[in-house]
Tab-separated table of C-alpha atoms in Angstrom:
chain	number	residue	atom	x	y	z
A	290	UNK	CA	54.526	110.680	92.349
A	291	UNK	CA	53.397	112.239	89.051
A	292	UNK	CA	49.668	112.957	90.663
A	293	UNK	CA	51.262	115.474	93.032
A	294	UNK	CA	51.607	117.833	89.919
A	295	UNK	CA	47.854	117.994	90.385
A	296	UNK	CA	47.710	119.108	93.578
A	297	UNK	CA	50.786	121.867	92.515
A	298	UNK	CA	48.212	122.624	89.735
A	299	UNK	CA	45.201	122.856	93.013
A	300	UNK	CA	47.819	124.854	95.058
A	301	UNK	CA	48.199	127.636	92.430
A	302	UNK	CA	44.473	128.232	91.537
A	303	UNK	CA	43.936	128.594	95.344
A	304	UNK	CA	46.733	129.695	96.896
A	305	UNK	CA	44.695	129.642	100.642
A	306	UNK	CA	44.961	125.779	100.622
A	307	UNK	CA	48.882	125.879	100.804
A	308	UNK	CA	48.288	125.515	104.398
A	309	UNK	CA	46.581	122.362	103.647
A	310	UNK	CA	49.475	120.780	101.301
A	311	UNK	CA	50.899	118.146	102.792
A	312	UNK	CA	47.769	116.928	104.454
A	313	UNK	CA	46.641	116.171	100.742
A	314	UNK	CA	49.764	114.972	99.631
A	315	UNK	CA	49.688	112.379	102.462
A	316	UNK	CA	45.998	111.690	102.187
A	317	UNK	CA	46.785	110.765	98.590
A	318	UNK	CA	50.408	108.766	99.203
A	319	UNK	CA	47.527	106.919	101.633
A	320	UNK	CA	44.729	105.958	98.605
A	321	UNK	CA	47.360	105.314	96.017
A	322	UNK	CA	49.079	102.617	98.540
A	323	UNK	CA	45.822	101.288	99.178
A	324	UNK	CA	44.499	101.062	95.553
A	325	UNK	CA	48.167	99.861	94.394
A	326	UNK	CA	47.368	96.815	97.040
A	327	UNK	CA	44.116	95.543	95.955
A	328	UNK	CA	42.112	98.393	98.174
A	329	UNK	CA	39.496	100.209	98.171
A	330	UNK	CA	38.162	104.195	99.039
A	331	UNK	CA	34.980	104.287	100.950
A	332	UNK	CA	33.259	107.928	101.522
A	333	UNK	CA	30.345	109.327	103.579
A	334	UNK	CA	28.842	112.302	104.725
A	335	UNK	CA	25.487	114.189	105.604
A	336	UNK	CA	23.796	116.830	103.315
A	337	UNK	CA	26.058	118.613	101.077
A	338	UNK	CA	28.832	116.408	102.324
A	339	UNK	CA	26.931	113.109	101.310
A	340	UNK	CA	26.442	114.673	97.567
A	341	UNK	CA	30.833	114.897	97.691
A	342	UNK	CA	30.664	111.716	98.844
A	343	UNK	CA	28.823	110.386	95.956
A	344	UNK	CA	30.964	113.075	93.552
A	345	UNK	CA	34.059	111.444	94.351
A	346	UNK	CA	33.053	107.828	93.289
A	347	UNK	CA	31.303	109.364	90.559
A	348	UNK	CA	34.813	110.550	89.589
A	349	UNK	CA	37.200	107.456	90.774
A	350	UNK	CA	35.030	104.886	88.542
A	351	UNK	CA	35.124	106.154	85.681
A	352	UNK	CA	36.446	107.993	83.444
A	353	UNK	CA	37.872	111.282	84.981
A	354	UNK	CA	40.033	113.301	82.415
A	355	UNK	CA	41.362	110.568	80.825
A	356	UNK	CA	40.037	107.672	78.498
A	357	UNK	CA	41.361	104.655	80.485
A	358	UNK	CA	41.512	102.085	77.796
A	359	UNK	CA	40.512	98.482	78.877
A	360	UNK	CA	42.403	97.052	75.951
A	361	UNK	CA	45.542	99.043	76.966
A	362	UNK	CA	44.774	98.849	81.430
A	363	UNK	CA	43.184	95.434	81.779
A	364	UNK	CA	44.212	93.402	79.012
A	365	UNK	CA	43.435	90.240	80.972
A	366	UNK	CA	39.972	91.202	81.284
A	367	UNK	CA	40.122	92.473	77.213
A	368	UNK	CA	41.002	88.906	76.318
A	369	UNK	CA	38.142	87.149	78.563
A	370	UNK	CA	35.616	89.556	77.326
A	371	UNK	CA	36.751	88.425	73.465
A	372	UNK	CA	35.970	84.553	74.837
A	373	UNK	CA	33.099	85.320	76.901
A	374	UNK	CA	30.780	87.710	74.544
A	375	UNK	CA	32.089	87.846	71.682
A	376	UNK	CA	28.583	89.114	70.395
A	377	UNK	CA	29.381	92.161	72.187
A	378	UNK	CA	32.931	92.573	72.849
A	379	UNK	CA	34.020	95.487	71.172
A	380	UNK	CA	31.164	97.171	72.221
A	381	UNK	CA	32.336	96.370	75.501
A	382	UNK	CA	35.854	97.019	74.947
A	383	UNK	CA	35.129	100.390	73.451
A	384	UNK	CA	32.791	101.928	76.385
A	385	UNK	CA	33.806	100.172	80.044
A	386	UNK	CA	36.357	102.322	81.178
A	387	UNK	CA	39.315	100.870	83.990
A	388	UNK	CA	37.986	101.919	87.556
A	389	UNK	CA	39.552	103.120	90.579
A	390	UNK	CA	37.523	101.100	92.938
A	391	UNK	CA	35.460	103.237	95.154
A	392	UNK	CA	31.922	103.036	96.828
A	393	UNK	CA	29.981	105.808	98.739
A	394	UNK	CA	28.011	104.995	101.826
A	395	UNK	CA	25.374	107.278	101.259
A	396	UNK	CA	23.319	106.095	98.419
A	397	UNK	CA	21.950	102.533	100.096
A	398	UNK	CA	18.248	103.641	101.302
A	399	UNK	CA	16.671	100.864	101.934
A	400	UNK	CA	19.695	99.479	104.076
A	401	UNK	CA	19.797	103.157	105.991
A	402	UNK	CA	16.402	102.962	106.482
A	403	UNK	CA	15.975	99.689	107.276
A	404	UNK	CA	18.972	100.036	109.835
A	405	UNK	CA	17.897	103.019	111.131
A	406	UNK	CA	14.494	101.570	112.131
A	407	UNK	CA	15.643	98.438	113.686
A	408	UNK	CA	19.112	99.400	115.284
A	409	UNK	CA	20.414	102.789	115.464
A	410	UNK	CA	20.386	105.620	112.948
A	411	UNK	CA	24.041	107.245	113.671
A	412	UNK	CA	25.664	104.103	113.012
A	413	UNK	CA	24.365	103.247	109.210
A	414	UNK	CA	27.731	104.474	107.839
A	415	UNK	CA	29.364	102.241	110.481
A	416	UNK	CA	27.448	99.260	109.715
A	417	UNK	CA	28.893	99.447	106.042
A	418	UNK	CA	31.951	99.667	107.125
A	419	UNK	CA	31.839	96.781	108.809
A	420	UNK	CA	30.257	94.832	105.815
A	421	UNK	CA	32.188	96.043	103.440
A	422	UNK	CA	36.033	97.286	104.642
A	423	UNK	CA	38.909	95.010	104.577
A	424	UNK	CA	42.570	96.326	106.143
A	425	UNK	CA	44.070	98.074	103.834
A	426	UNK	CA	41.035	100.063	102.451
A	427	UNK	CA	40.785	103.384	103.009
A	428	UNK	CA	37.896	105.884	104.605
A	429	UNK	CA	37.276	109.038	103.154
A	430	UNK	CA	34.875	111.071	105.703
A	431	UNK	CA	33.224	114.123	105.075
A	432	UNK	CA	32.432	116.343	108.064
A	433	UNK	CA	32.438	120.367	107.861
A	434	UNK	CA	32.261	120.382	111.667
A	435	UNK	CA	34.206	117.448	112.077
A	436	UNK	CA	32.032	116.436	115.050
A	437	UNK	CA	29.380	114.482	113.093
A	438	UNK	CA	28.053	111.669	114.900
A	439	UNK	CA	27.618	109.065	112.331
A	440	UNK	CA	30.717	109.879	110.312
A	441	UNK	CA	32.758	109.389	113.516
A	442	UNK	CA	30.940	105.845	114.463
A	443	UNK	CA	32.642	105.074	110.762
A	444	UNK	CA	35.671	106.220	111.843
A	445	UNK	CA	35.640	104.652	115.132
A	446	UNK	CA	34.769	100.782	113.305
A	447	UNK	CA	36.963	101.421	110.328
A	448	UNK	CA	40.193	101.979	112.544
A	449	UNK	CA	39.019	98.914	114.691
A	450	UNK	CA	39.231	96.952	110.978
A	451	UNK	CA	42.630	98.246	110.024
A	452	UNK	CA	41.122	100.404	107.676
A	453	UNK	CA	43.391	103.520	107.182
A	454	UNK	CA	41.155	107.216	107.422
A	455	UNK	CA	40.952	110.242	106.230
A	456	UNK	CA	39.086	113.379	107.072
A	457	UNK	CA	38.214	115.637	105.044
A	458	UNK	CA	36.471	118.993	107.204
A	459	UNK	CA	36.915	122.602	108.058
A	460	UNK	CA	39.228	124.526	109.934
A	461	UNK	CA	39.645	123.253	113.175
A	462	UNK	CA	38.801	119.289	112.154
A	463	UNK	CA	36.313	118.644	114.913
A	464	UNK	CA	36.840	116.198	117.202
A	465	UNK	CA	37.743	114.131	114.238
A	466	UNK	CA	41.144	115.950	114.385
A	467	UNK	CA	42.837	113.603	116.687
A	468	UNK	CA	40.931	110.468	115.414
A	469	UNK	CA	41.611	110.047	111.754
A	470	UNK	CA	45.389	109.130	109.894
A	471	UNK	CA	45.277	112.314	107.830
A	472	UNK	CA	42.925	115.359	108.665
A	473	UNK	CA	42.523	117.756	105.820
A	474	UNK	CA	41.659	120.835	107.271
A	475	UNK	CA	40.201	123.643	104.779
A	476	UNK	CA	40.527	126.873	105.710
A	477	UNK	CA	37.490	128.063	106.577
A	478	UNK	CA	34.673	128.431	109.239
A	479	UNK	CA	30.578	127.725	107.928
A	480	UNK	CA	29.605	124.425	106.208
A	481	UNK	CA	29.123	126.561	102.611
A	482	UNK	CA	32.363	127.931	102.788
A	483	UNK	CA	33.703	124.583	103.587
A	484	UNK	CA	32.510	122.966	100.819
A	485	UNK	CA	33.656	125.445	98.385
A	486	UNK	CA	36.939	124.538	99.097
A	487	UNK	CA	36.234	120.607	99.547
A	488	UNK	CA	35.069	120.416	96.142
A	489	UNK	CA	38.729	121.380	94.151
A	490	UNK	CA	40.520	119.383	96.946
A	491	UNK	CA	38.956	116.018	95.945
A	492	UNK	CA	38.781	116.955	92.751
A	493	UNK	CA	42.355	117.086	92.834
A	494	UNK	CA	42.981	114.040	94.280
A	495	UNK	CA	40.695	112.298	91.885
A	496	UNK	CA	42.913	113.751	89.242
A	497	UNK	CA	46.212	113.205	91.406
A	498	UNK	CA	45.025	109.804	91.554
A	499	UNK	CA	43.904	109.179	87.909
A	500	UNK	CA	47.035	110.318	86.650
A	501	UNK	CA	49.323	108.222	88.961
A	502	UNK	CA	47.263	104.421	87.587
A	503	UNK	CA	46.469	105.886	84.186
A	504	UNK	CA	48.609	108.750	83.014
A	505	UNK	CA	50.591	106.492	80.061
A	506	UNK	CA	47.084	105.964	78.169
């Protein structure tokens, strides 16, 4: 896979996340046979985590490093733009950019709130799940302590859809450890010093993951 020079590239700026290697390498042989397939990344997570959450989308659906031409990625969609609005077409063409599809969890208030009100609030990231996964997507979850209640509901409905998880958390996983497909452990106790190292890991895998559907641009 040419993304896992990205994650050589992670490895050497911080050599303490060798430990965590191949759990990276698998989560992102995971997300590139889901995308590859038609699928999809979901991602939640409370506080800091839920800000990552929305980071990584922020990353996947757009533009990341590289320019990911429509005319060059999605020529289909080039040509029924030309038909469809031609008024605006190159302005289209020039500015959408080819996405990774991704959606975060976090950002839907007045369905959280709403939900939350009326039903239960540590299930609002599993009731998106359930709306929204299809086998063959793929749950990132963000827990520090790896015990967070709402994060494991979503983990707990997602693997009841087929959907294949990930967790992303500190050092000893939480009880998410023996729930999710691949547990990315960082090596670290205390949610700040967690999240300094969750940051380059996605980060990498966005890259990792831009590089392997968009590299030849």
């Amino acid at each position: 896979m040419i993304g896992k020079t990205k994650i050589d590239e992670l490895i050497a700026r911080y050599p303490t996340l060798e430990c965590c290697r191949q759990s990276i390498e698998d989560a992102l042989e995971m997300m590139i046979g889901s995308i590859g397939s038609g699928g999809k990344i979901m991602t939640c997570g409370n506080g800091g985590s839920a800000s990552d959450a929305q980071h990584i989308v922020g990353e996947l659906m757009k533009g990341f490093i590289l320019p990911r031409s429509i005319e060059q990625f999605n020529k289909k969609f080039s040509a029924r733009i030309d038909r469809e609005a031609p008024a605006h077409a190159e302005y289209l063409k020039k500015n959408l950019q080819s996405a990774i599809p991704a959606i975060s969890l976090v950002g839907e208030t007045a369905l959280m709130t709403a939900y939350s009100n009326d039903k239960a609030a540590d299930l609002i990231f599993a009731q998106q799940v359930l709306g929204l996964g299809r086998s063959g997507d793929v749950l990132l979850a963000i827990s520090t302590s790896g015990n967070s209640a709402n994060v494991i509901y979503a983990i707990e409905t997602a693997r009841a859809l087929d959907i294949k998880t990930i967790g992303l958390t500190g050092r000893t996983g939480g009880k998410m450890a023996s729930m999710v497909d691949v547990l990315i452990a960082a090596p670290a106790n205390g949610a700040y010093k967690v999240q300094e190292y969750h940051l380059p890991i996605y980060h990498a895998l966005c890259l990792a993951l831009e590089a392997e559907f968009f590299a030849h641009d």
